[in-house]
CSV table of C-alpha atoms in Angstrom, one decimal:
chain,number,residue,atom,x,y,z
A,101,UNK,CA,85.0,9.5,-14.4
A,102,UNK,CA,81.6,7.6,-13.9
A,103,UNK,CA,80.2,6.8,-17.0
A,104,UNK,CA,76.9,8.3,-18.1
A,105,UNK,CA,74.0,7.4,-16.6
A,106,UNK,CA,70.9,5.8,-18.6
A,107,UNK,CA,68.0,8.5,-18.4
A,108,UNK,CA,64.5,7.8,-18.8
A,109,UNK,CA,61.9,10.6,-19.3
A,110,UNK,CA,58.5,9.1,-17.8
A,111,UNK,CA,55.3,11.2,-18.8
A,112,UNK,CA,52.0,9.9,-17.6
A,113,UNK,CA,49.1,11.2,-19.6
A,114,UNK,CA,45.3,11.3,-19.5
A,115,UNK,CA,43.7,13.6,-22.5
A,116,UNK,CA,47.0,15.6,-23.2
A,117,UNK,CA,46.6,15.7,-26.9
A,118,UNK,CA,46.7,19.2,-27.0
A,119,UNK,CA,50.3,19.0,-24.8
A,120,UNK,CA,52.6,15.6,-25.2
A,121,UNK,CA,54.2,16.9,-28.6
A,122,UNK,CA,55.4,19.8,-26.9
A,123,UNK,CA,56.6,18.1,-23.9
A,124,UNK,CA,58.5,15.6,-26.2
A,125,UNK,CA,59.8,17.9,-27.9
A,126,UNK,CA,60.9,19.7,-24.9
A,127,UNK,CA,62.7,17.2,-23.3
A,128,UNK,CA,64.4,15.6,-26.4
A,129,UNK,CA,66.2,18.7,-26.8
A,130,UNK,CA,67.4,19.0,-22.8
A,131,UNK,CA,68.1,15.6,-22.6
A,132,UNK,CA,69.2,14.2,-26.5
A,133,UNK,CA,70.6,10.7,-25.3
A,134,UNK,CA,66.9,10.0,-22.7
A,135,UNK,CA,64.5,7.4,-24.0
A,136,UNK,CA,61.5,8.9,-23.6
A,137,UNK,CA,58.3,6.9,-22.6
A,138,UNK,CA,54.6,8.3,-22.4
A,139,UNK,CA,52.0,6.1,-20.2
A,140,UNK,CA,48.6,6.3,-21.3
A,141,UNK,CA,45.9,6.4,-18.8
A,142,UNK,CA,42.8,5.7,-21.0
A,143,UNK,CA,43.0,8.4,-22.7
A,144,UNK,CA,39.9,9.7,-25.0
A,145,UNK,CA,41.8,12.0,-27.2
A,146,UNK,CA,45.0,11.3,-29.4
A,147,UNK,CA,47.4,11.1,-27.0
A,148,UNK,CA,48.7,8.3,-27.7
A,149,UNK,CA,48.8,8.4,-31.4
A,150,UNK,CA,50.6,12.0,-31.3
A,151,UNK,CA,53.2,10.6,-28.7
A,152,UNK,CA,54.2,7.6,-31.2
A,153,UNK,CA,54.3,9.7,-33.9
A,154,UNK,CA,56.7,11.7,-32.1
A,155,UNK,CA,59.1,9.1,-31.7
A,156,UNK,CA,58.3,8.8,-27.9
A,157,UNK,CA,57.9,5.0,-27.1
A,158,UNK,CA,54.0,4.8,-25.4
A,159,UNK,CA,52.4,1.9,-23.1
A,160,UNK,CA,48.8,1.6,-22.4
A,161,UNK,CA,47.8,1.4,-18.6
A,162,UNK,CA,44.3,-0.2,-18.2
A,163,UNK,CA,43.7,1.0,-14.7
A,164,UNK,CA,42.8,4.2,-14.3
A,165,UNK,CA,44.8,6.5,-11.7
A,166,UNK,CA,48.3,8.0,-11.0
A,167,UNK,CA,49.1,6.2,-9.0
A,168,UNK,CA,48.4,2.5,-11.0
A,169,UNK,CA,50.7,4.7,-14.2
A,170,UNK,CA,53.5,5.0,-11.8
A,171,UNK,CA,53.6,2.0,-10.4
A,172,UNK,CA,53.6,0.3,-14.2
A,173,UNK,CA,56.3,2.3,-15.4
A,174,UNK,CA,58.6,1.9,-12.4
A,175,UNK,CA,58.7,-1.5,-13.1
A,176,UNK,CA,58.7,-1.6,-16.9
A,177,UNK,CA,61.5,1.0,-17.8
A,178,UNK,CA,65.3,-0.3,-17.3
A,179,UNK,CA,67.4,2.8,-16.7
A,180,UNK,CA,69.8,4.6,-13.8
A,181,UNK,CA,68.0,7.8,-13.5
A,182,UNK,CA,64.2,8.1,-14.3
A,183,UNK,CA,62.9,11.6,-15.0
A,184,UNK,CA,59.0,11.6,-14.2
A,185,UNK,CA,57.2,14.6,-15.5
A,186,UNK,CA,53.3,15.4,-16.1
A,187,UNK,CA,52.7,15.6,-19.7
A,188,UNK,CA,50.5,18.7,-19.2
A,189,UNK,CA,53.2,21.0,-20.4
A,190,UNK,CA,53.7,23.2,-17.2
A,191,UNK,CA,56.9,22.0,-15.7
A,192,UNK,CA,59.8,23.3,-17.1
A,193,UNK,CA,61.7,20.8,-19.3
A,194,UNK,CA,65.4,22.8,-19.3
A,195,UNK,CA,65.2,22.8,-15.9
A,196,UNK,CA,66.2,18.5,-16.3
A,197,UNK,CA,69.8,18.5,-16.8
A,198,UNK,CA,70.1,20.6,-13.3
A,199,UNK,CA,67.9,18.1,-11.2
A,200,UNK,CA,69.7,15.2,-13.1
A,201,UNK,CA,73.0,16.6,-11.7
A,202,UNK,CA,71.5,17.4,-8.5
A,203,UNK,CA,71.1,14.2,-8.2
A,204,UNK,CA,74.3,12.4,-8.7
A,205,UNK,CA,76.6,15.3,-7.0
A,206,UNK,CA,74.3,15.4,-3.9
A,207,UNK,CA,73.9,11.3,-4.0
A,208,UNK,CA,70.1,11.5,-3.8
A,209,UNK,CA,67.6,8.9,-4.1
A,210,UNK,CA,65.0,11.6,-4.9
A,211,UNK,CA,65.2,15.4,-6.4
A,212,UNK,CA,62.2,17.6,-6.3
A,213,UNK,CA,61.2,20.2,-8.4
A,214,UNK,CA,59.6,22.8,-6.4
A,215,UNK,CA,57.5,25.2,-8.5
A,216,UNK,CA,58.0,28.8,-9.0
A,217,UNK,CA,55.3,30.0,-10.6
A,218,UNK,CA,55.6,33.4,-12.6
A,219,UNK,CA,51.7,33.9,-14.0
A,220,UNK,CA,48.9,34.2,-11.5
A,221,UNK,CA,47.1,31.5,-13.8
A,222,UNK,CA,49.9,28.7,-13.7
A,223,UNK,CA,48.7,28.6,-10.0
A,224,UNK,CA,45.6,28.7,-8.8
A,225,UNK,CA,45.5,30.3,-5.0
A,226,UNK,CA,43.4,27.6,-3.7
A,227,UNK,CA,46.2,25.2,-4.8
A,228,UNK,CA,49.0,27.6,-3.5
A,229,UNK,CA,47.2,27.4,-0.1
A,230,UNK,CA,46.6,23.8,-0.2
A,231,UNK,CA,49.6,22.5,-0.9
A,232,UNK,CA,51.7,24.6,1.7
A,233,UNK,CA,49.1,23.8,4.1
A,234,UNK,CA,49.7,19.7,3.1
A,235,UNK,CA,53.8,20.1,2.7
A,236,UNK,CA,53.7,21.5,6.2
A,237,UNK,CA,51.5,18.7,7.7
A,238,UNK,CA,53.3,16.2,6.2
A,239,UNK,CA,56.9,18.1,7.3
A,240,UNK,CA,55.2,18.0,11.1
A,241,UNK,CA,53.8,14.2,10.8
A,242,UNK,CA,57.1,12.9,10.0
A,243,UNK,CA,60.2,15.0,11.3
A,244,UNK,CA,61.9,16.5,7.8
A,245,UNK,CA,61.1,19.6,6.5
A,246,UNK,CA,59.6,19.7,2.1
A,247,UNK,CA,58.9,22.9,0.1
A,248,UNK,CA,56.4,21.1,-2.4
A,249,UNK,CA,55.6,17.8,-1.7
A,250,UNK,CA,52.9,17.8,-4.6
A,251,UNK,CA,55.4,18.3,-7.2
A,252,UNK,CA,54.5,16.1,-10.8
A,253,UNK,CA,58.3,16.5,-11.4
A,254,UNK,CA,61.0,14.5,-10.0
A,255,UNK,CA,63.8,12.3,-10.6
A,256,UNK,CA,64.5,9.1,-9.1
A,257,UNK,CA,68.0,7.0,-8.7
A,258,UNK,CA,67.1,3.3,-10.1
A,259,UNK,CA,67.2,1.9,-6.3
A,260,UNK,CA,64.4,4.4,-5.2
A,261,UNK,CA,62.2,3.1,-8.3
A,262,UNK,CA,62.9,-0.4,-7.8
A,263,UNK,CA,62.0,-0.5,-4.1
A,264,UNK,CA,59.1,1.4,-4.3
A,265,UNK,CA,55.5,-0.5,-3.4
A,266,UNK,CA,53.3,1.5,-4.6
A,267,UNK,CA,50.1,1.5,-2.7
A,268,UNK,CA,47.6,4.5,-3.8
A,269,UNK,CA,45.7,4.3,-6.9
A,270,UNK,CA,45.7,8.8,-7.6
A,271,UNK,CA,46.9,11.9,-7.3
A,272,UNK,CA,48.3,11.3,-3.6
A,273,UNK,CA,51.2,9.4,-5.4
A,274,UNK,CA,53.4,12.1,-4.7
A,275,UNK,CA,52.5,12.1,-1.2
A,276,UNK,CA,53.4,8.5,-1.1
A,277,UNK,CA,56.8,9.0,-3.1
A,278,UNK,CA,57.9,11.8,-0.4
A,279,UNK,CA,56.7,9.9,2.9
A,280,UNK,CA,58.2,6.2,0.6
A,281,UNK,CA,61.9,8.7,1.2
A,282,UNK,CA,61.3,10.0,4.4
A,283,UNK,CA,60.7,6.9,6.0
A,284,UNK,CA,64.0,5.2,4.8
A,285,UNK,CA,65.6,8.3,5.6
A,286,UNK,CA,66.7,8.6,2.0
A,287,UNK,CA,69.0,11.9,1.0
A,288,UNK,CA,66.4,14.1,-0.9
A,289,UNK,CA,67.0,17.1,-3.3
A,290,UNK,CA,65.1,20.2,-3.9
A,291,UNK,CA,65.9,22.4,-6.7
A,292,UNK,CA,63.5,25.5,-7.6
A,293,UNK,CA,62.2,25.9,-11.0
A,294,UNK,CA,60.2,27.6,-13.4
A,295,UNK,CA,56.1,26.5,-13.5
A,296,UNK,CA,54.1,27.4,-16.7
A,297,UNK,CA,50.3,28.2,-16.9
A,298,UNK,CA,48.3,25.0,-19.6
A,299,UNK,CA,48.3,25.8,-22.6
A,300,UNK,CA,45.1,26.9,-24.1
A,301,UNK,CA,42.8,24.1,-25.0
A,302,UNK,CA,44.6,22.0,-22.4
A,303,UNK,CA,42.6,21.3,-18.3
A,304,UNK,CA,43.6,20.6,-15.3
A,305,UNK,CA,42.3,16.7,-13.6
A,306,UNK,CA,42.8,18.0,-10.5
A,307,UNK,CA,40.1,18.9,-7.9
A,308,UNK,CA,41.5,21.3,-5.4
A,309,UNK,CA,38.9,20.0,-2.2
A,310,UNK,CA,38.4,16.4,-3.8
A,311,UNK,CA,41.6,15.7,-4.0
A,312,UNK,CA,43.0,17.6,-1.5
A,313,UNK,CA,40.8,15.9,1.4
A,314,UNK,CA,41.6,12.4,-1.0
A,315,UNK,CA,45.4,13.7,0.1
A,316,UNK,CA,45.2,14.7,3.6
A,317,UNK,CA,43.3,10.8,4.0
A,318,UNK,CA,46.7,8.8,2.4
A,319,UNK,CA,48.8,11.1,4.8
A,320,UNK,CA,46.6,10.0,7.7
A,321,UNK,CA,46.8,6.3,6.3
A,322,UNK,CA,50.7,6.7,5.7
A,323,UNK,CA,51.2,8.4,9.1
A,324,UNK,CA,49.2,5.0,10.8
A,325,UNK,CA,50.6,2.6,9.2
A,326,UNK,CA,54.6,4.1,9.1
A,327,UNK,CA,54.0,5.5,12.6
A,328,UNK,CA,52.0,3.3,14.4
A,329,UNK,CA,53.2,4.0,18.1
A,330,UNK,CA,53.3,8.1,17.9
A,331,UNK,CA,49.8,7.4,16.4
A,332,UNK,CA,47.8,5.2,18.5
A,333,UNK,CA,49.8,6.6,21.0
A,334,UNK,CA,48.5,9.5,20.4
A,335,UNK,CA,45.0,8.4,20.6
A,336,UNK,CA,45.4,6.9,23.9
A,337,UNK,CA,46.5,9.8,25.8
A,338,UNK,CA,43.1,11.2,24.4
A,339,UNK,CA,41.1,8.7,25.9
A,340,UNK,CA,43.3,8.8,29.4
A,341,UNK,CA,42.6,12.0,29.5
A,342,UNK,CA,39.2,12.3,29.4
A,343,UNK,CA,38.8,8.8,31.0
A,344,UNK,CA,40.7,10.3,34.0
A,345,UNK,CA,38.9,14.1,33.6
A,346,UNK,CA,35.6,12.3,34.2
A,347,UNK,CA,36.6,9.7,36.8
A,348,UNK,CA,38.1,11.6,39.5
A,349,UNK,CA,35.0,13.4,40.7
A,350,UNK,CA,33.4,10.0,40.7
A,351,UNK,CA,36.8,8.8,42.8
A,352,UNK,CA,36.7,12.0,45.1
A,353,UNK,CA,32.7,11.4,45.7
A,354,UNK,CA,33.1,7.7,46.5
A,355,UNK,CA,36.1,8.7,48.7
A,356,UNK,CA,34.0,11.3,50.6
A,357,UNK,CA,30.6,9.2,50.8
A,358,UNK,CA,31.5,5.6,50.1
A,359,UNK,CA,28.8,5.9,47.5
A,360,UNK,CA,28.4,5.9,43.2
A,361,UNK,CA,25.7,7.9,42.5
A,362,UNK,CA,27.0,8.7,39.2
A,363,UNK,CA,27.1,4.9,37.5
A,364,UNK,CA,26.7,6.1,34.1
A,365,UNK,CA,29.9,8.4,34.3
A,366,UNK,CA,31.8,5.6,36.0
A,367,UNK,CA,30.9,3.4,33.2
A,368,UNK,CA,31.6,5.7,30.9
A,369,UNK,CA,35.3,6.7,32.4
A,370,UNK,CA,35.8,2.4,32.8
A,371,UNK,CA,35.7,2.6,29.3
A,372,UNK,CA,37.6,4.9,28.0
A,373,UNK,CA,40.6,3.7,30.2
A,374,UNK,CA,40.1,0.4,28.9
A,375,UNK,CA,40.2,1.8,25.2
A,376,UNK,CA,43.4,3.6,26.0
A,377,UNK,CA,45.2,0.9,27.0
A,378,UNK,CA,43.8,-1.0,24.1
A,379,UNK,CA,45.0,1.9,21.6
A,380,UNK,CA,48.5,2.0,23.6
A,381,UNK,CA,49.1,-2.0,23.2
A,382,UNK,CA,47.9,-1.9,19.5
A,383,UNK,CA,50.6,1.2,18.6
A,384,UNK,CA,53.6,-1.0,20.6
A,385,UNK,CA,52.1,-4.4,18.5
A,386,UNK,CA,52.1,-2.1,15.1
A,387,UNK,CA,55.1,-0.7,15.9
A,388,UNK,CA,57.1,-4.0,16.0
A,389,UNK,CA,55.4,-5.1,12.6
A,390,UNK,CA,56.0,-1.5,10.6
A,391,UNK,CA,59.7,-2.1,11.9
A,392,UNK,CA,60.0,-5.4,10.2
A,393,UNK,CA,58.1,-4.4,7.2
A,394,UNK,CA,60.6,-1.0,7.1
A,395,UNK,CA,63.7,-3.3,7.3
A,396,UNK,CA,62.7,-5.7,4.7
A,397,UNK,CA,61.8,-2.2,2.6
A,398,UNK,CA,65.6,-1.3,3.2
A,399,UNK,CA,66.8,-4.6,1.8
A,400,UNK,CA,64.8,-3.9,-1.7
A,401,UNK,CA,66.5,-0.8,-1.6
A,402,UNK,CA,69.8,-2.4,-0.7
A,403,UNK,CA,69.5,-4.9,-3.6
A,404,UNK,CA,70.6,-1.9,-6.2
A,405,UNK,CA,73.7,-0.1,-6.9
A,406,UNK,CA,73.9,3.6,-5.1
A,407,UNK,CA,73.3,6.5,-7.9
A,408,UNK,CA,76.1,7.1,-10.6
């Protein structure tokens, strides 16, 4: 029998005083033995102060963004399995013990938690749209298929947390948590559950285009930089083909006439090949480097034990 794994319930909050109690609460009583750990993202309100008093151990983060909370408690909290969860009381805290066990039986690095929503006003349709639009990008850009790849609740195996380098500062942290797996082809989890509309008194950070364009950007960025050759790559047969598309008339009139009337064009069509070759060589120079940075990535990851 393995021994029991040490959980650690992560909750990053910004202005959830009217929320964290109940997300405690919630948890303590799904998972008893969990140390429980609230990050405060400059909060204006009593988050904090509720949190403590709730027995939940709290840590200031002076940065402000997602992205900066999770990359702080990553590398502050010591445990096998890390549970991270939005303190904005919609996820479904019972649900836990089942992605916990998905988890270890299915020897995942990652397990999502794909939303279900049962109220029209847990939901908005703007984000319902978005985010299948974005899961389905991101499922194109890089090969492996997701169901919600903007999911606040997940749970890591201690080698995924401790090899992560996190490099966004916002909300596209979960974009760079699910392309972070994808790219070391790590086993990933997805088990379906419940989402809750906020609590009265209690608002959403989120800005559906803001954000959304902020997360279509980072997958860009992580599809460049992880991808360099299908990328610039791509770019190049763009410019071949309309370098080529505008220099054969110029090639069939000089081959009829002996003359270039059209300079500008065949300037124009130079340039664009040149380009092309430029973008080709950078995506086979990229390539090389993303491949050493992936396999020194792997090592990190290598350095811990596999989950319990």
């Amino acid at each position: 029998m393995n021994p029991a794994p040490r959980v650690a319930v992560l909750v990053p909050c910004y202005n959830e005083a009217v929320t964290v109690a109940r997300v405690i609460a919630d948890f303590r009583a799904a998972l008893p033995d969990a140390q429980i750990c609230v990050f405060d993202n400059n909060s204006k309100d009593d988050t904090a102060a509720i949190a403590r008093a709730h027995g939940a151990h709290v840590q200031h983060v002076g940065l402000q963004g997602k992205g900066h909370v999770v990359r702080r408690l990553f590398a502050d909290v010591e445990a096998d399995v890390y549970v991270m969860v939005d303190g904005d009381d919609t996820y479904h805290a019972a649900s836990a013990p089942a992605l916990i066990d998905c988890l270890r039986e299915g020897r995942h690095d990652m397990v999502v938690a794909v939303r279900r929503h049962e109220a029209e006003a847990a939901y908005r349709a703007g984000h319902v749209w978005g985010n299948r639009m974005l899961t389905g990008f991101l499922s194109r850009l890089f090969g492996r298929p997701c169901q919600d790849i903007l999911s606040g609740y997940r749970v890591f195996s201690r080698r995924f947390a401790k090899s992560f380098p996190v490099l966004t500062a916002g909300f596209d942290i979960e974009t760079e948590l699910t392309v972070h797996a994808l790219e070391l082809k790590m086993s990933v989890g997805e088990v379906e559950t419940p989402y809750k509309e906020r609590p009265e008194g209690s608002f959403s950070k989120l800005s559906t285009y803001k954000d959304g364009f902020r997360i279509l950007k980072t997958m860009l960025r992580l599809f460049s930089a992880e991808r360099p050759l299908a990328f610039f790559g791509g770019i190049a047969l763009v410019l071949f083909a309309a370098g080529i598309g505008l220099g054969i008339p110029v090639i069939l009139e000089f081959m009829r006439t002996g003359l270039v009337p059209r300079f500008p064009t065949a300037i124009l069509s130079t340039g664009l090949m040149i380009l092309a070759a430029l973008s080709g060589f950078a995506g086979l120079i990229l390539d090389t480097v993303t491949r050493g940075r992936r396999e020194l990535k792997m090592l990190a990851y290598l350095r811990h034990p596999a989950p319990l």
